[in-house]
Amino acid sequence: MISPKGRYEFVIDAYLTDFRGKATLPMIGGFMLQAATKHADERGFGYSAMTSQQRVWVLSRMAIEMFEYPKNDTVMTINTWIVSVNRLFTERHFSFEDSNGKLIGYARSLWASIDMETRKPTNLLELYGLSGYIHTGQECPIEGLTKIPTLKDNYELTPGFIVKYSDVDINKHLNSMKYIEHFVDVFDIEMFRDKEIRRIEVNYIAEGHYGAKLDILKREEENGVFVLEMKDKDINVCSTRITWK
Amino acid sequence: MISPKGRYEFVIDAYLTDFRGKATLPMIGGFMLQAATKHADERGFGYSAMTSQQRVWVLSRMAIEMFEYPKNDTVMTINTWIVSVNRLFTERHFSFEDSNGKLIGYARSLWASIDMETRKPTNLLELYGLSGYIHTGQECPIEGLTKIPTLKDNYELTPGFIVKYSDVDINKHLNSMKYIEHFVDVFDIEMFRDKEIRRIEVNYIAEGHYGAKLDILKREEENGVFVLEMKDKDINVCSTRITWK
């Protein structure tokens, strides 16, 4: 049987890094999805195996903590493994290493599987193979996934955006990494010069549809900690808590 | 000596494809840059070799023709090679193969190298190794790179966008592939249902700076052929010609 832990290398291409010459959070998030996709494919519960059963994976929550951002023209290694499975959710963890094998970050993610037609959750315990790959020996020393409270008042309304062709996935909904891209773009580039995002936590709540105008609400909860909320009129589509250090 | 032609594989991850379940042009463009980066690195004129000489590569023109777009969960192979070098420019070609080795598209690109400080062009003939890798035996049966004429009248002004953190590269300028993303997003998603972009040609003219509000002008030149122009006030930043089939 193939090992429960997957290990994948990603080159931090210079043309993809930000103005600091470092990987961006949406880029790291994209690599995480690539690693998760490969890990699942190799173990029999990837995209094709799922669609053959009329199911798709849906990301529900995610937290990424970076102690250091990899520099351009280096290789980042992502380890990923499944830590738990129940009827509704499976939790997947990640660790990130720089070119020298130094641990530079961790991430946690919570996934559900929905029926392609009904969009209702399906039972993950019925999913062939998944439970056999649970790997508990590996530490992931960052805070767990939490529910981010709704912003009720004292928030700032930022310009927002209209969901376009490049934003949407195969379901015509905003793709998971594009949420992060739109959230980090709320901050002025000068903040990235002096500080770094140490932790980002995301709750994916509803689907952002093509053509929708999404507002982004922003409130600084404490010094350097922001809660942002993406809304389609009254519907909360996605929330995030971003901690700068 | 390493072969003049590079061959690289890219997985079309399901979560990155568009609503049709197919690779998008910005995604293919991104893979092209990755292939070019690796090809140059392996042959001694990549990002690090260039910066050690105070130079960076700058993309000047590009044309991509796709006869077919690769589907999600398949592998696309990109071949790339250098066809010419003179003082100011080097031309690089690409061919694209699907999982079965069928040729599904080609691309051409024109690159200059500029000094990191003065932003002035540097002499490519002085660049160690580059001329030795010219490869002329390979066909690239698509139209050449042309100068796209400026839009003077009869154009439509589309909403445009503000250049944000996620749009900019290490020079704080709009990154090459983000131009394509913003250009294709001008079209309604319904066009992608009925048709495909057969050819896109891009002229990179000036740099799109962080914080700038860029307008996008659009004119249908003939049935299914559009010229789009990205402008920062009066300055033409980038032009494209997009052919739908």
JSON list of N, CA and C in Angstrom, two decimals, chain A residues 13-15 17-21 24 26 30 33-34 37 41 47-48 72-73 164-166 168-170 172 175 178 181 184-185 187-190 192-193 210, chain B residues 13-15 17-21 24 26 30-31 33-34 37 41 47-48 72-73 164-166 168-170 172 175 178 181 184-185 187-190 192-193 210:
[
{"chain": "A", "resi": 13, "resn": "ASP", "atom": "N", "xyz": [8.60, 29.96, -8.88]},
{"chain": "A", "resi": 13, "resn": "ASP", "atom": "CA", "xyz": [9.04, 30.65, -10.08]},
{"chain": "A", "resi": 13, "resn": "ASP", "atom": "C", "xyz": [9.09, 32.16, -9.85]},
{"chain": "A", "resi": 14, "resn": "ALA", "atom": "N", "xyz": [10.17, 32.75, -10.33]},
{"chain": "A", "resi": 14, "resn": "ALA", "atom": "CA", "xyz": [10.40, 34.18, -10.11]},
{"chain": "A", "resi": 14, "resn": "ALA", "atom": "C", "xyz": [9.25, 35.04, -10.63]},
{"chain": "A", "resi": 15, "resn": "TYR", "atom": "N", "xyz": [8.67, 34.67, -11.76]},
{"chain": "A", "resi": 15, "resn": "TYR", "atom": "CA", "xyz": [7.66, 35.54, -12.36]},
{"chain": "A", "resi": 15, "resn": "TYR", "atom": "C", "xyz": [6.33, 35.47, -11.60]},
{"chain": "A", "resi": 17, "resn": "THR", "atom": "N", "xyz": [6.26, 35.36, -8.05]},
{"chain": "A", "resi": 17, "resn": "THR", "atom": "CA", "xyz": [6.39, 35.89, -6.70]},
{"chain": "A", "resi": 17, "resn": "THR", "atom": "C", "xyz": [5.92, 37.34, -6.64]},
{"chain": "A", "resi": 18, "resn": "ASP", "atom": "N", "xyz": [5.75, 37.83, -5.42]},
{"chain": "A", "resi": 18, "resn": "ASP", "atom": "CA", "xyz": [5.28, 39.20, -5.26]},
{"chain": "A", "resi": 18, "resn": "ASP", "atom": "C", "xyz": [6.44, 40.18, -5.36]},
{"chain": "A", "resi": 19, "resn": "PHE", "atom": "N", "xyz": [6.19, 41.45, -5.05]},
{"chain": "A", "resi": 19, "resn": "PHE", "atom": "CA", "xyz": [7.21, 42.48, -5.23]},
{"chain": "A", "resi": 19, "resn": "PHE", "atom": "C", "xyz": [8.40, 42.28, -4.28]},
{"chain": "A", "resi": 20, "resn": "ARG", "atom": "N", "xyz": [8.23, 41.44, -3.24]},
{"chain": "A", "resi": 20, "resn": "ARG", "atom": "CA", "xyz": [9.33, 41.16, -2.33]},
{"chain": "A", "resi": 20, "resn": "ARG", "atom": "C", "xyz": [10.20, 40.00, -2.84]},
{"chain": "A", "resi": 21, "resn": "GLY", "atom": "N", "xyz": [9.76, 39.40, -3.97]},
{"chain": "A", "resi": 21, "resn": "GLY", "atom": "CA", "xyz": [10.48, 38.23, -4.48]},
{"chain": "A", "resi": 21, "resn": "GLY", "atom": "C", "xyz": [10.17, 36.99, -3.67]},
{"chain": "A", "resi": 24, "resn": "THR", "atom": "N", "xyz": [3.51, 34.16, -2.67]},
{"chain": "A", "resi": 24, "resn": "THR", "atom": "CA", "xyz": [2.33, 34.80, -2.09]},
{"chain": "A", "resi": 24, "resn": "THR", "atom": "C", "xyz": [1.45, 33.73, -1.45]},
{"chain": "A", "resi": 26, "resn": "PRO", "atom": "N", "xyz": [-1.86, 33.22, -2.01]},
{"chain": "A", "resi": 26, "resn": "PRO", "atom": "CA", "xyz": [-2.67, 32.51, -3.00]},
{"chain": "A", "resi": 26, "resn": "PRO", "atom": "C", "xyz": [-1.84, 31.46, -3.75]},
{"chain": "A", "resi": 30, "resn": "GLY", "atom": "N", "xyz": [-2.54, 27.58, -3.75]},
{"chain": "A", "resi": 30, "resn": "GLY", "atom": "CA", "xyz": [-2.66, 26.83, -5.01]},
{"chain": "A", "resi": 30, "resn": "GLY", "atom": "C", "xyz": [-1.80, 25.57, -4.99]},
{"chain": "A", "resi": 33, "resn": "LEU", "atom": "N", "xyz": [-3.49, 22.94, -2.90]},
{"chain": "A", "resi": 33, "resn": "LEU", "atom": "CA", "xyz": [-4.54, 22.24, -3.63]},
{"chain": "A", "resi": 33, "resn": "LEU", "atom": "C", "xyz": [-3.96, 21.23, -4.61]},
{"chain": "A", "resi": 34, "resn": "GLN", "atom": "N", "xyz": [-2.85, 21.63, -5.25]},
{"chain": "A", "resi": 34, "resn": "GLN", "atom": "CA", "xyz": [-2.18, 20.67, -6.17]},
{"chain": "A", "resi": 34, "resn": "GLN", "atom": "C", "xyz": [-1.69, 19.45, -5.41]},
{"chain": "A", "resi": 37, "resn": "THR", "atom": "N", "xyz": [-4.64, 17.33, -4.41]},
{"chain": "A", "resi": 37, "resn": "THR", "atom": "CA", "xyz": [-5.18, 16.66, -5.60]},
{"chain": "A", "resi": 37, "resn": "THR", "atom": "C", "xyz": [-4.33, 15.43, -5.95]},
{"chain": "A", "resi": 41, "resn": "ASP", "atom": "N", "xyz": [-5.45, 11.56, -5.72]},
{"chain": "A", "resi": 41, "resn": "ASP", "atom": "CA", "xyz": [-5.42, 10.78, -6.97]},
{"chain": "A", "resi": 41, "resn": "ASP", "atom": "C", "xyz": [-4.63, 9.49, -6.79]},
{"chain": "A", "resi": 47, "resn": "TYR", "atom": "N", "xyz": [-9.99, 13.40, -8.05]},
{"chain": "A", "resi": 47, "resn": "TYR", "atom": "CA", "xyz": [-11.06, 14.03, -8.82]},
{"chain": "A", "resi": 47, "resn": "TYR", "atom": "C", "xyz": [-11.84, 13.04, -9.71]},
{"chain": "A", "resi": 48, "resn": "SER", "atom": "N", "xyz": [-11.13, 12.21, -10.48]},
{"chain": "A", "resi": 48, "resn": "SER", "atom": "CA", "xyz": [-11.80, 11.29, -11.41]},
{"chain": "A", "resi": 48, "resn": "SER", "atom": "C", "xyz": [-12.58, 10.22, -10.66]},
{"chain": "A", "resi": 72, "resn": "ASN", "atom": "N", "xyz": [11.93, 33.43, -4.28]},
{"chain": "A", "resi": 72, "resn": "ASN", "atom": "CA", "xyz": [11.89, 32.99, -5.67]},
{"chain": "A", "resi": 72, "resn": "ASN", "atom": "C", "xyz": [13.11, 32.18, -6.05]},
{"chain": "A", "resi": 73, "resn": "ASP", "atom": "N", "xyz": [12.88, 31.28, -7.04]},
{"chain": "A", "resi": 73, "resn": "ASP", "atom": "CA", "xyz": [13.95, 30.44, -7.56]},
{"chain": "A", "resi": 73, "resn": "ASP", "atom": "C", "xyz": [14.42, 29.40, -6.52]},
{"chain": "A", "resi": 164, "resn": "LYS", "atom": "N", "xyz": [-15.69, 37.18, -12.22]},
{"chain": "A", "resi": 164, "resn": "LYS", "atom": "CA", "xyz": [-15.48, 37.10, -13.67]},
{"chain": "A", "resi": 164, "resn": "LYS", "atom": "C", "xyz": [-15.11, 35.69, -14.12]},
{"chain": "A", "resi": 165, "resn": "TYR", "atom": "N", "xyz": [-14.97, 35.52, -15.42]},
{"chain": "A", "resi": 165, "resn": "TYR", "atom": "CA", "xyz": [-14.61, 34.22, -16.02]},
{"chain": "A", "resi": 165, "resn": "TYR", "atom": "C", "xyz": [-13.40, 33.59, -15.34]},
{"chain": "A", "resi": 166, "resn": "SER", "atom": "N", "xyz": [-12.33, 34.37, -15.11]},
{"chain": "A", "resi": 166, "resn": "SER", "atom": "CA", "xyz": [-11.10, 33.81, -14.53]},
{"chain": "A", "resi": 166, "resn": "SER", "atom": "C", "xyz": [-11.24, 33.47, -13.04]},
{"chain": "A", "resi": 168, "resn": "VAL", "atom": "N", "xyz": [-13.88, 31.82, -11.77]},
{"chain": "A", "resi": 168, "resn": "VAL", "atom": "CA", "xyz": [-14.79, 30.70, -11.48]},
{"chain": "A", "resi": 168, "resn": "VAL", "atom": "C", "xyz": [-14.23, 29.35, -11.89]},
{"chain": "A", "resi": 169, "resn": "ASP", "atom": "N", "xyz": [-14.70, 28.32, -11.17]},
{"chain": "A", "resi": 169, "resn": "ASP", "atom": "CA", "xyz": [-14.25, 26.95, -11.41]},
{"chain": "A", "resi": 169, "resn": "ASP", "atom": "C", "xyz": [-15.29, 26.21, -12.26]},
{"chain": "A", "resi": 170, "resn": "ILE", "atom": "N", "xyz": [-15.15, 24.91, -12.31]},
{"chain": "A", "resi": 170, "resn": "ILE", "atom": "CA", "xyz": [-16.01, 24.09, -13.17]},
{"chain": "A", "resi": 170, "resn": "ILE", "atom": "C", "xyz": [-17.49, 24.20, -12.79]},
{"chain": "A", "resi": 172, "resn": "LYS", "atom": "N", "xyz": [-18.89, 27.03, -11.99]},
{"chain": "A", "resi": 172, "resn": "LYS", "atom": "CA", "xyz": [-19.21, 28.45, -12.20]},
{"chain": "A", "resi": 172, "resn": "LYS", "atom": "C", "xyz": [-19.26, 29.21, -10.88]},
{"chain": "A", "resi": 175, "resn": "ASN", "atom": "N", "xyz": [-13.46, 30.19, -7.34]},
{"chain": "A", "resi": 175, "resn": "ASN", "atom": "CA", "xyz": [-12.57, 29.10, -6.96]},
{"chain": "A", "resi": 175, "resn": "ASN", "atom": "C", "xyz": [-11.85, 29.41, -5.65]},
{"chain": "A", "resi": 178, "resn": "LYS", "atom": "N", "xyz": [-9.06, 31.94, -5.32]},
{"chain": "A", "resi": 178, "resn": "LYS", "atom": "CA", "xyz": [-9.41, 33.30, -5.73]},
{"chain": "A", "resi": 178, "resn": "LYS", "atom": "C", "xyz": [-9.99, 34.09, -4.55]},
{"chain": "A", "resi": 181, "resn": "GLU", "atom": "N", "xyz": [-6.99, 35.43, -2.88]},
{"chain": "A", "resi": 181, "resn": "GLU", "atom": "CA", "xyz": [-6.42, 36.51, -3.69]},
{"chain": "A", "resi": 181, "resn": "GLU", "atom": "C", "xyz": [-7.20, 37.82, -3.46]},
{"chain": "A", "resi": 184, "resn": "VAL", "atom": "N", "xyz": [-6.48, 39.16, 0.23]},
{"chain": "A", "resi": 184, "resn": "VAL", "atom": "CA", "xyz": [-5.19, 39.81, 0.49]},
{"chain": "A", "resi": 184, "resn": "VAL", "atom": "C", "xyz": [-5.06, 41.11, -0.29]},
{"chain": "A", "resi": 185, "resn": "ASP", "atom": "N", "xyz": [-5.78, 41.22, -1.41]},
{"chain": "A", "resi": 185, "resn": "ASP", "atom": "CA", "xyz": [-5.72, 42.45, -2.21]},
{"chain": "A", "resi": 185, "resn": "ASP", "atom": "C", "xyz": [-6.40, 43.64, -1.53]},
{"chain": "A", "resi": 187, "resn": "PHE", "atom": "N", "xyz": [-5.56, 44.72, 1.34]},
{"chain": "A", "resi": 187, "resn": "PHE", "atom": "CA", "xyz": [-4.52, 45.43, 2.08]},
{"chain": "A", "resi": 187, "resn": "PHE", "atom": "C", "xyz": [-3.60, 46.21, 1.14]},
{"chain": "A", "resi": 188, "resn": "ASP", "atom": "N", "xyz": [-3.15, 47.35, 1.62]},
{"chain": "A", "resi": 188, "resn": "ASP", "atom": "CA", "xyz": [-2.24, 48.16, 0.83]},
{"chain": "A", "resi": 188, "resn": "ASP", "atom": "C", "xyz": [-0.89, 47.45, 0.71]},
{"chain": "A", "resi": 189, "resn": "ILE", "atom": "N", "xyz": [-0.27, 47.58, -0.44]},
{"chain": "A", "resi": 189, "resn": "ILE", "atom": "CA", "xyz": [1.00, 46.90, -0.70]},
{"chain": "A", "resi": 189, "resn": "ILE", "atom": "C", "xyz": [2.07, 47.29, 0.32]},
{"chain": "A", "resi": 190, "resn": "GLU", "atom": "N", "xyz": [1.95, 48.49, 0.90]},
{"chain": "A", "resi": 190, "resn": "GLU", "atom": "CA", "xyz": [2.94, 48.94, 1.89]},
{"chain": "A", "resi": 190, "resn": "GLU", "atom": "C", "xyz": [2.95, 48.05, 3.13]},
{"chain": "A", "resi": 192, "resn": "PHE", "atom": "N", "xyz": [2.73, 44.89, 3.14]},
{"chain": "A", "resi": 192, "resn": "PHE", "atom": "CA", "xyz": [3.54, 43.72, 2.82]},
{"chain": "A", "resi": 192, "resn": "PHE", "atom": "C", "xyz": [5.03, 44.04, 2.87]},
{"chain": "A", "resi": 193, "resn": "ARG", "atom": "N", "xyz": [5.34, 45.32, 2.85]},
{"chain": "A", "resi": 193, "resn": "ARG", "atom": "CA", "xyz": [6.74, 45.72, 2.91]},
{"chain": "A", "resi": 193, "resn": "ARG", "atom": "C", "xyz": [7.26, 45.59, 4.35]},
{"chain": "A", "resi": 210, "resn": "TYR", "atom": "N", "xyz": [-20.85, 33.42, -10.69]},
{"chain": "A", "resi": 210, "resn": "TYR", "atom": "CA", "xyz": [-20.41, 34.26, -11.80]},
{"chain": "A", "resi": 210, "resn": "TYR", "atom": "C", "xyz": [-21.32, 35.48, -11.94]},
{"chain": "B", "resi": 13, "resn": "ASP", "atom": "N", "xyz": [-4.86, 20.58, -13.37]},
{"chain": "B", "resi": 13, "resn": "ASP", "atom": "CA", "xyz": [-5.60, 20.30, -12.15]},
{"chain": "B", "resi": 13, "resn": "ASP", "atom": "C", "xyz": [-7.05, 20.75, -12.27]},
{"chain": "B", "resi": 14, "resn": "ALA", "atom": "N", "xyz": [-7.93, 19.89, -11.81]},
{"chain": "B", "resi": 14, "resn": "ALA", "atom": "CA", "xyz": [-9.37, 20.14, -11.93]},
{"chain": "B", "resi": 14, "resn": "ALA", "atom": "C", "xyz": [-9.78, 21.47, -11.30]},
{"chain": "B", "resi": 15, "resn": "TYR", "atom": "N", "xyz": [-9.16, 21.81, -10.17]},
{"chain": "B", "resi": 15, "resn": "TYR", "atom": "CA", "xyz": [-9.62, 23.01, -9.46]},
{"chain": "B", "resi": 15, "resn": "TYR", "atom": "C", "xyz": [-9.16, 24.29, -10.14]},
{"chain": "B", "resi": 17, "resn": "THR", "atom": "N", "xyz": [-9.24, 24.59, -13.67]},
{"chain": "B", "resi": 17, "resn": "THR", "atom": "CA", "xyz": [-9.85, 24.73, -14.98]},
{"chain": "B", "resi": 17, "resn": "THR", "atom": "C", "xyz": [-11.06, 25.64, -14.89]},
{"chain": "B", "resi": 18, "resn": "ASP", "atom": "N", "xyz": [-11.55, 26.06, -16.08]},
{"chain": "B", "resi": 18, "resn": "ASP", "atom": "CA", "xyz": [-12.70, 26.97, -16.09]},
{"chain": "B", "resi": 18, "resn": "ASP", "atom": "C", "xyz": [-14.00, 26.17, -15.97]},
{"chain": "B", "resi": 19, "resn": "PHE", "atom": "N", "xyz": [-15.12, 26.83, -16.17]},
{"chain": "B", "resi": 19, "resn": "PHE", "atom": "CA", "xyz": [-16.42, 26.18, -15.97]},
{"chain": "B", "resi": 19, "resn": "PHE", "atom": "C", "xyz": [-16.67, 25.06, -16.98]},
{"chain": "B", "resi": 20, "resn": "ARG", "atom": "N", "xyz": [-15.87, 25.04, -18.07]},
{"chain": "B", "resi": 20, "resn": "ARG", "atom": "CA", "xyz": [-16.00, 23.97, -19.06]},
{"chain": "B", "resi": 20, "resn": "ARG", "atom": "C", "xyz": [-15.16, 22.76, -18.69]},
{"chain": "B", "resi": 21, "resn": "GLY", "atom": "N", "xyz": [-14.39, 22.89, -17.61]},
{"chain": "B", "resi": 21, "resn": "GLY", "atom": "CA", "xyz": [-13.50, 21.79, -17.23]},
{"chain": "B", "resi": 21, "resn": "GLY", "atom": "C", "xyz": [-12.27, 21.75, -18.11]},
{"chain": "B", "resi": 24, "resn": "THR", "atom": "N", "xyz": [-7.49, 27.21, -18.97]},
{"chain": "B", "resi": 24, "resn": "THR", "atom": "CA", "xyz": [-7.75, 28.57, -19.44]},
{"chain": "B", "resi": 24, "resn": "THR", "atom": "C", "xyz": [-6.47, 29.11, -20.09]},
{"chain": "B", "resi": 26, "resn": "PRO", "atom": "N", "xyz": [-4.89, 32.04, -19.40]},
{"chain": "B", "resi": 26, "resn": "PRO", "atom": "CA", "xyz": [-3.90, 32.49, -18.41]},
{"chain": "B", "resi": 26, "resn": "PRO", "atom": "C", "xyz": [-3.12, 31.32, -17.80]},
{"chain": "B", "resi": 30, "resn": "GLY", "atom": "N", "xyz": [0.76, 30.72, -18.05]},
{"chain": "B", "resi": 30, "resn": "GLY", "atom": "CA", "xyz": [1.58, 30.49, -16.85]},
{"chain": "B", "resi": 30, "resn": "GLY", "atom": "C", "xyz": [2.49, 29.28, -17.02]},
{"chain": "B", "resi": 31, "resn": "PHE", "atom": "N", "xyz": [1.95, 28.21, -17.60]},
{"chain": "B", "resi": 31, "resn": "PHE", "atom": "CA", "xyz": [2.77, 27.02, -17.85]},
{"chain": "B", "resi": 31, "resn": "PHE", "atom": "C", "xyz": [3.90, 27.34, -18.85]},
{"chain": "B", "resi": 33, "resn": "LEU", "atom": "N", "xyz": [5.40, 30.20, -19.20]},
{"chain": "B", "resi": 33, "resn": "LEU", "atom": "CA", "xyz": [6.46, 30.93, -18.46]},
{"chain": "B", "resi": 33, "resn": "LEU", "atom": "C", "xyz": [7.26, 29.95, -17.60]},
{"chain": "B", "resi": 34, "resn": "GLN", "atom": "N", "xyz": [6.58, 28.99, -16.98]},
{"chain": "B", "resi": 34, "resn": "GLN", "atom": "CA", "xyz": [7.30, 27.99, -16.19]},
{"chain": "B", "resi": 34, "resn": "GLN", "atom": "C", "xyz": [8.26, 27.19, -17.06]},
{"chain": "B", "resi": 37, "resn": "THR", "atom": "N", "xyz": [11.16, 29.36, -18.07]},
{"chain": "B", "resi": 37, "resn": "THR", "atom": "CA", "xyz": [12.02, 29.55, -16.91]},
{"chain": "B", "resi": 37, "resn": "THR", "atom": "C", "xyz": [12.93, 28.34, -16.70]},
{"chain": "B", "resi": 41, "resn": "ASP", "atom": "N", "xyz": [16.92, 28.17, -17.17]},
{"chain": "B", "resi": 41, "resn": "ASP", "atom": "CA", "xyz": [17.71, 27.78, -15.98]},
{"chain": "B", "resi": 41, "resn": "ASP", "atom": "C", "xyz": [18.67, 26.64, -16.31]},
{"chain": "B", "resi": 47, "resn": "TYR", "atom": "N", "xyz": [16.80, 32.88, -14.46]},
{"chain": "B", "resi": 47, "resn": "TYR", "atom": "CA", "xyz": [16.58, 34.02, -13.58]},
{"chain": "B", "resi": 47, "resn": "TYR", "atom": "C", "xyz": [17.83, 34.37, -12.75]},
{"chain": "B", "resi": 48, "resn": "SER", "atom": "N", "xyz": [18.41, 33.36, -12.07]},
{"chain": "B", "resi": 48, "resn": "SER", "atom": "CA", "xyz": [19.56, 33.63, -11.19]},
{"chain": "B", "resi": 48, "resn": "SER", "atom": "C", "xyz": [20.78, 34.08, -11.98]},
{"chain": "B", "resi": 72, "resn": "ASN", "atom": "N", "xyz": [-9.45, 18.88, -17.88]},
{"chain": "B", "resi": 72, "resn": "ASN", "atom": "CA", "xyz": [-8.94, 18.70, -16.53]},
{"chain": "B", "resi": 72, "resn": "ASN", "atom": "C", "xyz": [-8.54, 17.25, -16.27]},
{"chain": "B", "resi": 73, "resn": "ASP", "atom": "N", "xyz": [-7.60, 17.10, -15.35]},
{"chain": "B", "resi": 73, "resn": "ASP", "atom": "CA", "xyz": [-7.12, 15.79, -14.96]},
{"chain": "B", "resi": 73, "resn": "ASP", "atom": "C", "xyz": [-6.35, 15.09, -16.10]},
{"chain": "B", "resi": 164, "resn": "LYS", "atom": "N", "xyz": [-3.59, 45.59, -8.18]},
{"chain": "B", "resi": 164, "resn": "LYS", "atom": "CA", "xyz": [-3.51, 45.25, -6.75]},
{"chain": "B", "resi": 164, "resn": "LYS", "atom": "C", "xyz": [-2.27, 44.42, -6.44]},
{"chain": "B", "resi": 165, "resn": "TYR", "atom": "N", "xyz": [-2.08, 44.16, -5.15]},
{"chain": "B", "resi": 165, "resn": "TYR", "atom": "CA", "xyz": [-0.95, 43.34, -4.69]},
{"chain": "B", "resi": 165, "resn": "TYR", "atom": "C", "xyz": [-0.76, 42.04, -5.49]},
{"chain": "B", "resi": 166, "resn": "SER", "atom": "N", "xyz": [-1.87, 41.30, -5.69]},
{"chain": "B", "resi": 166, "resn": "SER", "atom": "CA", "xyz": [-1.78, 40.01, -6.38]},
{"chain": "B", "resi": 166, "resn": "SER", "atom": "C", "xyz": [-1.49, 40.13, -7.87]},
{"chain": "B", "resi": 168, "resn": "VAL", "atom": "N", "xyz": [0.86, 42.19, -9.13]},
{"chain": "B", "resi": 168, "resn": "VAL", "atom": "CA", "xyz": [2.19, 42.72, -9.46]},
{"chain": "B", "resi": 168, "resn": "VAL", "atom": "C", "xyz": [3.32, 41.73, -9.19]},
{"chain": "B", "resi": 169, "resn": "ASP", "atom": "N", "xyz": [4.37, 41.90, -9.94]},
{"chain": "B", "resi": 169, "resn": "ASP", "atom": "CA", "xyz": [5.53, 41.03, -9.84]},
{"chain": "B", "resi": 169, "resn": "ASP", "atom": "C", "xyz": [6.62, 41.70, -9.00]},
{"chain": "B", "resi": 170, "resn": "ILE", "atom": "N", "xyz": [7.79, 41.14, -9.06]},
{"chain": "B", "resi": 170, "resn": "ILE", "atom": "CA", "xyz": [8.89, 41.61, -8.22]},
{"chain": "B", "resi": 170, "resn": "ILE", "atom": "C", "xyz": [9.26, 43.07, -8.50]},
{"chain": "B", "resi": 172, "resn": "LYS", "atom": "N", "xyz": [6.98, 45.37, -8.99]},
{"chain": "B", "resi": 172, "resn": "LYS", "atom": "CA", "xyz": [5.75, 46.12, -8.67]},
{"chain": "B", "resi": 172, "resn": "LYS", "atom": "C", "xyz": [5.01, 46.52, -9.94]},
{"chain": "B", "resi": 175, "resn": "ASN", "atom": "N", "xyz": [1.99, 41.61, -13.68]},
{"chain": "B", "resi": 175, "resn": "ASN", "atom": "CA", "xyz": [2.72, 40.46, -14.20]},
{"chain": "B", "resi": 175, "resn": "ASN", "atom": "C", "xyz": [2.15, 39.97, -15.53]},
{"chain": "B", "resi": 178, "resn": "LYS", "atom": "N", "xyz": [-1.17, 38.18, -15.80]},
{"chain": "B", "resi": 178, "resn": "LYS", "atom": "CA", "xyz": [-2.32, 38.90, -15.28]},
{"chain": "B", "resi": 178, "resn": "LYS", "atom": "C", "xyz": [-2.95, 39.78, -16.36]},
{"chain": "B", "resi": 181, "resn": "GLU", "atom": "N", "xyz": [-5.27, 37.52, -18.07]},
{"chain": "B", "resi": 181, "resn": "GLU", "atom": "CA", "xyz": [-6.44, 37.27, -17.23]},
{"chain": "B", "resi": 181, "resn": "GLU", "atom": "C", "xyz": [-7.43, 38.44, -17.32]},
{"chain": "B", "resi": 184, "resn": "VAL", "atom": "N", "xyz": [-9.10, 38.48, -20.93]},
{"chain": "B", "resi": 184, "resn": "VAL", "atom": "CA", "xyz": [-10.15, 37.47, -21.21]},
{"chain": "B", "resi": 184, "resn": "VAL", "atom": "C", "xyz": [-11.39, 37.71, -20.35]},
{"chain": "B", "resi": 185, "resn": "ASP", "atom": "N", "xyz": [-11.20, 38.34, -19.19]},
{"chain": "B", "resi": 185, "resn": "ASP", "atom": "CA", "xyz": [-12.34, 38.62, -18.31]},
{"chain": "B", "resi": 185, "resn": "ASP", "atom": "C", "xyz": [-13.28, 39.70, -18.84]},
{"chain": "B", "resi": 187, "resn": "PHE", "atom": "N", "xyz": [-14.71, 39.47, -21.66]},
{"chain": "B", "resi": 187, "resn": "PHE", "atom": "CA", "xyz": [-15.77, 38.78, -22.41]},
{"chain": "B", "resi": 187, "resn": "PHE", "atom": "C", "xyz": [-16.75, 38.09, -21.46]},
{"chain": "B", "resi": 188, "resn": "ASP", "atom": "N", "xyz": [-18.01, 38.07, -21.88]},
{"chain": "B", "resi": 188, "resn": "ASP", "atom": "CA", "xyz": [-19.02, 37.40, -21.08]},
{"chain": "B", "resi": 188, "resn": "ASP", "atom": "C", "xyz": [-18.77, 35.89, -21.10]},
{"chain": "B", "resi": 189, "resn": "ILE", "atom": "N", "xyz": [-19.06, 35.27, -19.98]},
{"chain": "B", "resi": 189, "resn": "ILE", "atom": "CA", "xyz": [-18.80, 33.83, -19.85]},
{"chain": "B", "resi": 189, "resn": "ILE", "atom": "C", "xyz": [-19.59, 33.02, -20.89]},
{"chain": "B", "resi": 190, "resn": "GLU", "atom": "N", "xyz": [-20.69, 33.56, -21.35]},
{"chain": "B", "resi": 190, "resn": "GLU", "atom": "CA", "xyz": [-21.50, 32.84, -22.36]},
{"chain": "B", "resi": 190, "resn": "GLU", "atom": "C", "xyz": [-20.74, 32.64, -23.67]},
{"chain": "B", "resi": 192, "resn": "PHE", "atom": "N", "xyz": [-17.69, 31.84, -23.90]},
{"chain": "B", "resi": 192, "resn": "PHE", "atom": "CA", "xyz": [-16.83, 30.68, -23.73]},
{"chain": "B", "resi": 192, "resn": "PHE", "atom": "C", "xyz": [-17.62, 29.37, -23.83]},
{"chain": "B", "resi": 193, "resn": "ARG", "atom": "N", "xyz": [-18.94, 29.48, -23.72]},
{"chain": "B", "resi": 193, "resn": "ARG", "atom": "CA", "xyz": [-19.77, 28.29, -23.84]},
{"chain": "B", "resi": 193, "resn": "ARG", "atom": "C", "xyz": [-19.88, 27.86, -25.30]},
{"chain": "B", "resi": 210, "resn": "TYR", "atom": "N", "xyz": [1.53, 49.37, -9.71]},
{"chain": "B", "resi": 210, "resn": "TYR", "atom": "CA", "xyz": [0.68, 49.13, -8.56]},
{"chain": "B", "resi": 210, "resn": "TYR", "atom": "C", "xyz": [-0.17, 50.38, -8.26]}
]
